[in-house]
XYZ file of C-alpha atoms in Angstrom:
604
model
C -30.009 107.126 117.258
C -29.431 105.278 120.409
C -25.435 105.434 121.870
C -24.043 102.316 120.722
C -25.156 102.906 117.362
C -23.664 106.301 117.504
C -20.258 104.591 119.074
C -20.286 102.067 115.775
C -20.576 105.451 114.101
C -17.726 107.076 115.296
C -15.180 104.624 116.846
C -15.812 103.081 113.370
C -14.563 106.175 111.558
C -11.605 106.843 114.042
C -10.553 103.315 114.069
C -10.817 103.243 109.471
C -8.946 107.043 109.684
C -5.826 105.073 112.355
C -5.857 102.114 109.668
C -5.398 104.110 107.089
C -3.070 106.533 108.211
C -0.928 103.080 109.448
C -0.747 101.853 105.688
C 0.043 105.484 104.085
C 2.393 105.341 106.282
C 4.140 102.307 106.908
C 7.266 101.936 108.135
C 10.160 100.605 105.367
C 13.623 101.379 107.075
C 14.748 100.981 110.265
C 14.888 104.673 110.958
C 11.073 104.939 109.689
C 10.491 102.107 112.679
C 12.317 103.853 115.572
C 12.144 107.731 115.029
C 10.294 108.476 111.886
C 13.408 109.386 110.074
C 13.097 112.425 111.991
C 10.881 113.950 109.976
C 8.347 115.036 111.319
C 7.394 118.934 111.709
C 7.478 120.403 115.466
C 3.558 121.259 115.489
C 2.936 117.791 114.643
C 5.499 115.976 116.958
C 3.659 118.292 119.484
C 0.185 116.626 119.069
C 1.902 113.184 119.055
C 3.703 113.910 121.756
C 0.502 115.198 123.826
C -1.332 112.400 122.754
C 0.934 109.990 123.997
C 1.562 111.614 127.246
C -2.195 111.839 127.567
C -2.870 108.437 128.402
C -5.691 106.436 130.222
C -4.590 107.649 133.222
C -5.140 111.143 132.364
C -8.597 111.307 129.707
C -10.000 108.657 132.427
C -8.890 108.026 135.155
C -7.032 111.614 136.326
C -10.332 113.535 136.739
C -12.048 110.670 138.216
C -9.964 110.629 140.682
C -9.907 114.732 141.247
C -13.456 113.949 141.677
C -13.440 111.198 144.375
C -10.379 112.276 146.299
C -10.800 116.520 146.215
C -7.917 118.591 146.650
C -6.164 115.750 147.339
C -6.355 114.181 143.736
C -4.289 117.545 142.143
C -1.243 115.162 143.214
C -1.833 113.576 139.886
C -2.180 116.833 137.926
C 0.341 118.468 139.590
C 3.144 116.172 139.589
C 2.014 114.716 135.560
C 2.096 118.680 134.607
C 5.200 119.695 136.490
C 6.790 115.812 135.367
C 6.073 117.171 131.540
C 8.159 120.496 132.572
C 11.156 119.261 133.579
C 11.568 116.689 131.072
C 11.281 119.211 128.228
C 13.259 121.773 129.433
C 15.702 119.878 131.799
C 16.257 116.477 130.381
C 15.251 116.531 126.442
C 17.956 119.224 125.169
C 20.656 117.588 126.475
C 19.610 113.780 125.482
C 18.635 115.077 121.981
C 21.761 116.821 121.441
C 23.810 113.149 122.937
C 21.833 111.343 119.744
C 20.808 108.342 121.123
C 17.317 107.780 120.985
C 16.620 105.124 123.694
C 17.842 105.272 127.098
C 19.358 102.261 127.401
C 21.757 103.526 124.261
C 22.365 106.597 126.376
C 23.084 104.262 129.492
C 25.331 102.028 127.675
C 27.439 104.588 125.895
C 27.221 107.213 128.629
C 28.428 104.904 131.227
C 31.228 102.905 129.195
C 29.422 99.419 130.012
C 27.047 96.477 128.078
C 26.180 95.443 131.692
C 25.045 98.689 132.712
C 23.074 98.905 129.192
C 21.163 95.312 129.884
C 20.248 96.424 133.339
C 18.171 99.732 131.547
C 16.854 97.915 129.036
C 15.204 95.512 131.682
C 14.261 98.675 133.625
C 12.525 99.640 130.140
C 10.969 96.858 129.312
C 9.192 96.458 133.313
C 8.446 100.188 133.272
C 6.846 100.265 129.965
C 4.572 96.599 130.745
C 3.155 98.489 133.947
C 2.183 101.766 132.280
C 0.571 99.569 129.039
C -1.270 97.530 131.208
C -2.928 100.693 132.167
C -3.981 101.363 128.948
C -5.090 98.190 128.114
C -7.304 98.287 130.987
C -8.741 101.730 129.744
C -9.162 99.960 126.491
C -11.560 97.638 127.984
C -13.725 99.737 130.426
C -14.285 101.976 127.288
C -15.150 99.081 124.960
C -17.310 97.091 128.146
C -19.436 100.125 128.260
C -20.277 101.924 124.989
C -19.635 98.988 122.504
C -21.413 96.651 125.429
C -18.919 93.893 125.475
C -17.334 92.402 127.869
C -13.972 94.124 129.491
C -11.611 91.271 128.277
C -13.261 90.882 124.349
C -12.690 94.753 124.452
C -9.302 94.555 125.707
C -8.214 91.821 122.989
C -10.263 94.214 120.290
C -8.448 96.942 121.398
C -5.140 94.494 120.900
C -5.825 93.988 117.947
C -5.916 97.231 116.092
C -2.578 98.131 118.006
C -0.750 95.482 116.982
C -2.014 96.291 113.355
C -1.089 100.234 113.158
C 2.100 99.430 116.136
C 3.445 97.230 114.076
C 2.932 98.030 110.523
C 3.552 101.978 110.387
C 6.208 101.705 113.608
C 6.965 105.473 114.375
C 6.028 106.708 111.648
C 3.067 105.776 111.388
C 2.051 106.308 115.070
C 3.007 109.633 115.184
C 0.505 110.404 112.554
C -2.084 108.252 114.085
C -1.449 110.197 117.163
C -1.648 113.619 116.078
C -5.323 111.811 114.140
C -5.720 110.687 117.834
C -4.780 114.156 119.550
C -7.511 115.438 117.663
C -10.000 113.149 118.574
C -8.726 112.704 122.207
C -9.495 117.005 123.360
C -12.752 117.434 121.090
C -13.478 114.106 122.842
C -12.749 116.241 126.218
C -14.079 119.621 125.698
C -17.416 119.017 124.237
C -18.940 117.602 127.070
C -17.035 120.016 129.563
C -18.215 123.107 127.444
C -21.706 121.876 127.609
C -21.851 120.818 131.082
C -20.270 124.352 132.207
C -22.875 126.154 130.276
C -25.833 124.393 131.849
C -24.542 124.821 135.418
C -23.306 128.389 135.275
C -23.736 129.906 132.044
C -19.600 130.167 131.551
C -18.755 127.975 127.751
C -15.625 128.273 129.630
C -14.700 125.097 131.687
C -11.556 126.312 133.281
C -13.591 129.199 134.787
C -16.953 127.562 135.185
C -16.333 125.305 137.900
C -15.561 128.393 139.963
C -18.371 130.605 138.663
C -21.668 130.516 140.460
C -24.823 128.526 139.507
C -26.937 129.700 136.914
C -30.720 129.645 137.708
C -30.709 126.692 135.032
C -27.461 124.867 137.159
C -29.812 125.709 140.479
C -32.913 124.103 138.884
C -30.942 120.689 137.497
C -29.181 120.452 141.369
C -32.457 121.139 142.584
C -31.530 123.989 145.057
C -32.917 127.335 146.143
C -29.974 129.686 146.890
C -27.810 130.755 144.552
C -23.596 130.402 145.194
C -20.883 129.072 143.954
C -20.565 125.742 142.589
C -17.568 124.965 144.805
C -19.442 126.191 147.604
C -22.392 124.039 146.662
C -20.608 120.816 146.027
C -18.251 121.139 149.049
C -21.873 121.773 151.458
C -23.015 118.615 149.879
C -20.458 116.850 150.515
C -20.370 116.838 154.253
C -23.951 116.495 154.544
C -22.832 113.259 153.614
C -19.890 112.732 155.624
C -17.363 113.152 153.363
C -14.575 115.728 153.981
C -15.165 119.547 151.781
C -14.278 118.463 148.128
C -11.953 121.672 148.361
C -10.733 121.206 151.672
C -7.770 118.609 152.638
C -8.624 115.042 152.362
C -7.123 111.756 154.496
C -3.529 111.733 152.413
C -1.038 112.963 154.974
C 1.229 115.915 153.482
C 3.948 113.590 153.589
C 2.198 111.184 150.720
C 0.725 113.896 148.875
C 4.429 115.663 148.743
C 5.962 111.596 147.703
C 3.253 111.013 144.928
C 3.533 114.117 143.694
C 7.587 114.355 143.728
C 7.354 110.578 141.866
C 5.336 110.952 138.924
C 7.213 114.497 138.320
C 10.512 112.901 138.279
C 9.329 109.777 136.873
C 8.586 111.562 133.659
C 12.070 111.884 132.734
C 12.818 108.203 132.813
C 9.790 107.455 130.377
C 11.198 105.928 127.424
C 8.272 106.731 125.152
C 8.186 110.493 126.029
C 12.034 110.556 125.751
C 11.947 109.009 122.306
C 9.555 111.177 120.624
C 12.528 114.523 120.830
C 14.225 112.508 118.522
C 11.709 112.861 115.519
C 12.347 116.168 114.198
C 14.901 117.118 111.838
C 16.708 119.190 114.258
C 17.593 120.138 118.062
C 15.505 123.537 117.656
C 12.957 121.567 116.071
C 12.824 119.729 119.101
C 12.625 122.003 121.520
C 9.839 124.113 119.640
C 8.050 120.694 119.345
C 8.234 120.729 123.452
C 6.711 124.019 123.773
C 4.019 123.065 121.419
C 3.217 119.957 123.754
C 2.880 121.686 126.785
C 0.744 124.205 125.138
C -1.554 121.033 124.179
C -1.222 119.116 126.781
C -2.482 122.027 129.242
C -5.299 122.221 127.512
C -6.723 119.099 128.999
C -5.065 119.543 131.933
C -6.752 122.639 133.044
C -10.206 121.361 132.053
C -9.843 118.282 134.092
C -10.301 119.844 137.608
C -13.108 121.362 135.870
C -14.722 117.859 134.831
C -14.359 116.357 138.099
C -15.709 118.930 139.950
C -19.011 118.830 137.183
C -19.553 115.001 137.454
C -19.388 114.861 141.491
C -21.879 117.339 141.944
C -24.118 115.874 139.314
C -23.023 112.221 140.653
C -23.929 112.883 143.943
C -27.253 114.817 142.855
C -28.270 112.104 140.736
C -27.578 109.201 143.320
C -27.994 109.843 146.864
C -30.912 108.599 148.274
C -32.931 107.060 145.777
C -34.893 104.049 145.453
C -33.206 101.875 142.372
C -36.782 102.165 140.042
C -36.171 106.240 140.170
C -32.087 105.619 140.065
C -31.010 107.581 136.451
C -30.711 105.362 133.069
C -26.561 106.166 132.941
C -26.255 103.744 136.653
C -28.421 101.317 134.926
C -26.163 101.041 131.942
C -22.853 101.194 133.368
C -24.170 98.445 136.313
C -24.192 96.214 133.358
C -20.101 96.314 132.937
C -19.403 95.848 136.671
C -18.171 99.091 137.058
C -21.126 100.289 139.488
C -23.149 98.684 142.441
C -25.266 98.999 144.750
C -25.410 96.873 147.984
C -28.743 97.653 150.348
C -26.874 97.373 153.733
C -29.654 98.389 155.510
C -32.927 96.824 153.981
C -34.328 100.278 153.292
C -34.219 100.316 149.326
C -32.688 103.319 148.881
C -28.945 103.932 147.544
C -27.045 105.487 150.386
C -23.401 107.183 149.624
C -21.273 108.299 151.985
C -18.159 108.322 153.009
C -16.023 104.720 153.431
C -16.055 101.697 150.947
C -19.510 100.140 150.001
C -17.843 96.515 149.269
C -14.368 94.840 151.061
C -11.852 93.879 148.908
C -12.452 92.551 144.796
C -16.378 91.901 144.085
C -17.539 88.872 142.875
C -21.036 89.703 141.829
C -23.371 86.647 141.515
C -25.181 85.287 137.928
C -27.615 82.970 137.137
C -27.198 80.663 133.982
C -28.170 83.543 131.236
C -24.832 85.440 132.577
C -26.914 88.267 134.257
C -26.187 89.614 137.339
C -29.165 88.457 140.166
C -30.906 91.170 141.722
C -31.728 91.361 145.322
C -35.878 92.443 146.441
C -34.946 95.976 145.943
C -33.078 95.770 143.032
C -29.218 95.570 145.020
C -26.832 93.310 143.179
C -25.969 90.584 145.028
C -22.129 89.614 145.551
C -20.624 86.972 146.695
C -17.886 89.419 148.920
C -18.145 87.884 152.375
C -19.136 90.666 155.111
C -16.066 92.414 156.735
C -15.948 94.942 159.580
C -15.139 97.720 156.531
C -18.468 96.972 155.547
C -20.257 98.343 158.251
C -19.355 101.756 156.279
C -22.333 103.182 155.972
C -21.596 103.794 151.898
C -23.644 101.749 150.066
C -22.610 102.520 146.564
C -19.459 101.689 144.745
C -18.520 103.356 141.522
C -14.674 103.124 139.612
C -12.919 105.944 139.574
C -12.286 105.127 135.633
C -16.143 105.471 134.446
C -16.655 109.193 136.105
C -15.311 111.253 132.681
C -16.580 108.380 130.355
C -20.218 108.847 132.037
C -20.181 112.382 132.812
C -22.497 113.003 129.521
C -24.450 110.191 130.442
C -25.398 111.920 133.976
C -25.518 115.595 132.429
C -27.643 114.032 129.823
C -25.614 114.951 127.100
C -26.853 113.900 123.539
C -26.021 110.596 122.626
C -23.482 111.192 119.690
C -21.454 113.737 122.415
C -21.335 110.293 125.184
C -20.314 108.208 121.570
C -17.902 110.941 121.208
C -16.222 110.489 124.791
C -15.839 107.027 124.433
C -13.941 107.669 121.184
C -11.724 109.797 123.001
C -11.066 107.516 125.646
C -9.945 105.154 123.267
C -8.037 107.238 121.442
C -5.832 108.072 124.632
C -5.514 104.793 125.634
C -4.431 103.420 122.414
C -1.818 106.014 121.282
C 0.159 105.911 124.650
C -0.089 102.203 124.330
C 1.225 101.897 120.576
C 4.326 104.240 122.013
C 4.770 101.730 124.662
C 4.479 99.383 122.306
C 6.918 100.446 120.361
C 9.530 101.364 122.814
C 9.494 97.780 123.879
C 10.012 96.136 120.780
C 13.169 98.710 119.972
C 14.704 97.521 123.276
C 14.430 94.082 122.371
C 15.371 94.835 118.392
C 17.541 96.845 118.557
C 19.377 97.480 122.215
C 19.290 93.409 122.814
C 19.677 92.040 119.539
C 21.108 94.446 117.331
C 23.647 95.766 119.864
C 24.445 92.951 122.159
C 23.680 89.805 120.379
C 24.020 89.697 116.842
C 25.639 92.588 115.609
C 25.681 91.426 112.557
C 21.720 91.299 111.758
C 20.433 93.709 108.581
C 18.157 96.461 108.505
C 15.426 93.742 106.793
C 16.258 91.580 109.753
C 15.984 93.772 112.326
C 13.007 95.601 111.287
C 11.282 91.710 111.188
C 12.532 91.372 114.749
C 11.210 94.595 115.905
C 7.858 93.740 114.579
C 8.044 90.688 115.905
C 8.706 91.826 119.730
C 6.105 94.352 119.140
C 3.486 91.342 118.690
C 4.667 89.462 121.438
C 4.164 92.816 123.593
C 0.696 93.610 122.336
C 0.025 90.030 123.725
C 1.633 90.546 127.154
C -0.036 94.152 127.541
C -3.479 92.201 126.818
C -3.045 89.607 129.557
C -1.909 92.552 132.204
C -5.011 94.725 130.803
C -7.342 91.669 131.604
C -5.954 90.689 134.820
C -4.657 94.744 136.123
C -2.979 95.247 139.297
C -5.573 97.835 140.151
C -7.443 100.855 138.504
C -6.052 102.973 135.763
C -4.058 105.791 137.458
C -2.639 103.746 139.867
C -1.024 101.195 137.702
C 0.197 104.522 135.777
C 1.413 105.580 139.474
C 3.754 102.616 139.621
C 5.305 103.033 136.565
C 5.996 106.548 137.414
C 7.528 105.518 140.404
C 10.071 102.440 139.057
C 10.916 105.170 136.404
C 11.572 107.832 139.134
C 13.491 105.280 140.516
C 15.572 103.630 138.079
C 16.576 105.917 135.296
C 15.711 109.394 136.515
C 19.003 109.490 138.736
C 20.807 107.781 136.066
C 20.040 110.507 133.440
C 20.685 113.311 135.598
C 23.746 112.437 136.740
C 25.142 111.046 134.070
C 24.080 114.428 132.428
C 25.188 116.783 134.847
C 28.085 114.882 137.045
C 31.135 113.833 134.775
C 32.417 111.345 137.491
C 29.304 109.022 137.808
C 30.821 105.625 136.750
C 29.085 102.458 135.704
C 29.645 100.691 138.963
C 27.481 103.340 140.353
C 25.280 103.785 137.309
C 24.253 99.984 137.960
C 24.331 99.738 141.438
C 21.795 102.481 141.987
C 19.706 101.573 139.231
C 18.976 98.317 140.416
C 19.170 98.928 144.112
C 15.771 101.774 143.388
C 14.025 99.573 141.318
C 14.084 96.865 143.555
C 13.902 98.424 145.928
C 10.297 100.229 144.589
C 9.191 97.095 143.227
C 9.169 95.299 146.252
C 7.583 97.778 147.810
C 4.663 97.764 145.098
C 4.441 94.008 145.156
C 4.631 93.387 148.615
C 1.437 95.604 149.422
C -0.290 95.115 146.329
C -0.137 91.226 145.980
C 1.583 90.069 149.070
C -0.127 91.745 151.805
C -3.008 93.399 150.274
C -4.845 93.804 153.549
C -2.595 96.522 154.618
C -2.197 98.063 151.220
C -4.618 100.714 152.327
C -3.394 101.163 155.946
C -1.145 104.239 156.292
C 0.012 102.828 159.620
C 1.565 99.783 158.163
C 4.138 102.532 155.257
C 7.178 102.807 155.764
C 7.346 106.885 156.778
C 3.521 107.039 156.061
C 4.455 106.324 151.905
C 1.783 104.549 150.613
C 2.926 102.204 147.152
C 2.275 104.786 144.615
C 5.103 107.342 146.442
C 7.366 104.685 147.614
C 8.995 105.869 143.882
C 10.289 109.067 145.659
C 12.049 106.824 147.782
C 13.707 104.610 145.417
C 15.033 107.525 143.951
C 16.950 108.390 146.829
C 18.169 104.901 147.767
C 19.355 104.931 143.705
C 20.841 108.678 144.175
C 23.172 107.963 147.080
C 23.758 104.447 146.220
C 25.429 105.975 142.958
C 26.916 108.664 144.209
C 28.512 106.186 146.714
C 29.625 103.850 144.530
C 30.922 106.307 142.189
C 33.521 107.777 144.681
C 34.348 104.517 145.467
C 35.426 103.330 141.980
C 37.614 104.639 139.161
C 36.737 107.348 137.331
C 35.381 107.369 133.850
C 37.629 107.679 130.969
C 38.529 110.764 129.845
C 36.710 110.495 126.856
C 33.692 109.938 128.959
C 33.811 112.934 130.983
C 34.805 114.989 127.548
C 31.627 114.023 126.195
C 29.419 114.854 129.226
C 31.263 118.340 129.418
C 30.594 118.925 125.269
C 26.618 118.002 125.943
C 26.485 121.373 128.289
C 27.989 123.545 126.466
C 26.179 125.341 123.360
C 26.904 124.773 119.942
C 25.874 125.862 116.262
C 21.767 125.164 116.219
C 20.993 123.036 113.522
């Protein structure tokens, strides 16, 4: 069977098995809604919880951009991992063992104030539309490609199953869909790996593959003589074509590397739909063992990614790199047909050059005639509309999105077709859990932390669990406009939402944690000063002055926009601290309570 048959096969099963786990388990109080009653069992919340920290971002986009950026990409891994860490064992304990099971209800009470409580919920509700609008967008490159629609019908297909299971089964139900997606999600990521390993150095182990040496199968698919190491290989390869060694340090100055890193670490602790899921299980041990379990699963795709990316650029490059388009493989064929690929002959010659710079200036506007298909130049280059800019005169010829490289890695190692049906099941799978938590945390901030606690007391459980369904709809719709019109590719968009969280509620939660004498006027002063701060930033370079968004010389200190979080959280840090000194203290209630969350007491 062909791939999109074997896609209908499988994303058809995984989609029925989501559905059906939504109705078994649909949500009927309140407390089903927001934390599953806290029922669930630790090895469970564990998978849910892995699956909805492995997002888009990281079953797509993460290795893709290991792959394109080299050492340099680990940033992502590095700071997601270590961001994972210290929410677990820093943050989670203590917020678990508070009760409240949104941040804005820890804000609010923590920090005596309704105002300070509105301005988190905001933060919420801006953090958690950037990250879904990276999952949307994963949504629709997996649906463009293997279900060969186009990017917006899959994003509002997509849409629509997560507003079904979202808002049906609430948390509840997601968490079972997500430990159903979990499942789906690593088989969806080790497969391929395990079989790409083997065939290049005869390791079924990923994680040690990639720095194994070739096999004498790996040296006849590459097509070279001496044996080595793969690294070795890919990194000689790769500055025979002008690009830096693919272990070696890249163009991100330490300074940026250290910033990105530093804000999607911290920014993990001010993630509202990683936060939420500690308050699931029964009881604080329950909790933490469910952390433990989480890391455990979540490293498991996290040490196979380097792995991946380092597999697909070798066999990328191999595949590629000068060749005439009639020889170019079937995968570049298929994936030109989403957008997602081109090819522009700069030089007349007909054959695909890549090297190092940008093939194309700016967005792409490919040309069609009045069928909808994209024209073809003499040589079979796609013609685009993308007036010629000095950037151009890179010699790179070929542009390919970081997001396809893991979704067409089985394409290129010529994979069976039910394994590249597989992958794209995966990818879905990890968009669409993180999204449904999202989801989810959004329409408890409006339900229940704007309506329930601020405006109408008053409202029942029935009425409130409406409402919350309600804003859950009215999200799904929002996340599908930002997932058809995204503010740039996958990771990055996941970058920024890292970074207003690192910057808005990670100083907020450690200080109000760990410093008895942070008050509200500082609790609100810093929290809006970072995320303005950050947000500015982001939308200054990304919409305002996009010309420089790339041009290290135009940061301020050399930050580029996916940092600039690292900085926000400073501004908010001593901006509180500041402010706190400067007003009265908190009651003594207040600092009672923060002492009673540090100090040990009876496990339940």
């Amino acid at each position: 069977m062909n791939i999109l048959t074997w896609t209908w096969i499988i994303v058809g099963l995984t989609f029925a098995l989501y559905i059906g786990i939504a109705i078994w388990a649909k949500a009927k109080t309140t407390g089903d809604f927001y934390i599953a009653a806290k029922q669930i069992n630790p090895i469970f919340n564990g998978m849910a919880t892995g699956a909805d920290w492995m997002s888009a971002a990281s079953f797509i986009s993460m290795a893709g951009l290991i792959s394109f950026m080299g050492r340099d990409g680990a940033m992502y891994l590095m700071g997601w991992t270590g961001g994972y860490v210290l929410l677990a064992m820093l943050l989670a304990p203590y917020l678990r063992k508070y009760g409240k099971f949104t941040v804005p209800m820890f804000v609010g009470e923590r920090y005596y104030s309704q105002t300070a409580r509105l301005v988190a919920l905001i933060c919420a509700i801006f953090v958690s539309f950037t990250y879904v609008a990276g999952q949307m967008r994963g949504v629709g490159v997996v649906f463009s490609r293997f279900l060969e629609v186009d990017i917006n019908t899959g994003v509002l297909i997509g849409m629509a199953i997560v507003f079904f299971y979202a808002t049906l089964g609430g948390m509840k139900g997601i968490t079972y869909t997500q430990v159903a997606q979990y499942c789906v999600l690593i088989m969806a990521y080790l497969i391929p790996a395990i079989f790409i390993s083997i065939m290049l150095t005869g390791n079924p182990i990923p994680q040690l593959g990639f720095g194994s040496q070739l096999s004498a199968n790996g040296m006849q698919i590459l097509g070279v003589t001496e044996p080595g190491y793969l690294l070795d290989k890919l990194n000689g390869i790769q500055q025979e074509l002008g690009f830096s060694a693919y272990t070696g340090r890249g163009t991100k100055t330490m300074i940026d590397v250290f910033a990105i890193t530093f804000a999607l670490m911290v920014g993990t602790a001010g993630l509202p739909h990683i936060i939420i899921r500690f308050f699931t299980t029964p009881t604080i041990k329950g909790a933490r063992s469910s952390a433990g379990w989480a890391l455990f699963f979540i490293a498991i795709l996290y040490t196979t990614a380097p792995a991946v990316a380092s597999f697909a650029r070798l066999n990328l490059i191999k595949t590629l790199s000068n060749k005439e388009y009639s020889q170019a493989p079937s995968w570049f064929k298929n994936w030109e047909k989403t957008g997602l690929v081109a090819w522009k002959d700069k030089n007349g010659d007909g054959l695909m050059q890549f090297a190092k710079g940008a093939a194309f200036d700016g967005k792409i506007n490919f040309e069609k005639d009045a069928s909808g298909n994209f024209v073809k130049g003499p040589h079979g280059e796609n013609v685009v509309t993308t007036p010629q800019t000095p950037l151009e005169k890179s010699t790179n010829e070929l542009y390919i999105d970081n997001d396809i490289v893991v979704l067409a890695n089985p394409e290129i190692a010529k994979l069976p077709n039910w394994v590249v049906a597989l992958v794209g099941a995966g990818g879905l799978a990890a968009a669409l859990s993180t999204a449904a938590g999202l989801l989810l945390v959004i329409a408890s901030a409006i339900s229940h932390d704007l309506v329930k606690s601020m405006i109408n007391p008053d409202i029942s459980e029935k009425g409130e669990l409406i409402l919350a369904r309600i804003a859950a709809g009215g999200a799904v719709v929002i996340a599908g406009y930002f997932g058809i019109n995204p503010p740039g590719f996958v990771a990055q968009v996941v970058a920024f939402a890292f970074g207003l969280a690192a910057s808005s509620f990670f100083p907020v939660i450690i200080m109000g944690i760990f410093w008895k004498k942070a008050t509200k006027e500082g609790c609100i002063a810093g929290m809006f000063s970072g995320i303005a701060f950050t947000a500015a930033y982001i939308i200054y370079f990304k919409f305002m002055n996009p010309a420089s968004y790339n041009v290290a010389a135009n940061w301020f200190m050399g930050i580029s926009p996916e940092g600039i979080g690292t900085v926000g959280m400073v501004i908010n840090f001593v901006i509180m601290y500041v402010v706190s000194k400067m007003t009265p203290e908190p009651p003594m209630a207040v600092q009672k309570m923060v002492e009673s969350l540090r100090y040990p007491r009876t496990i339940e």
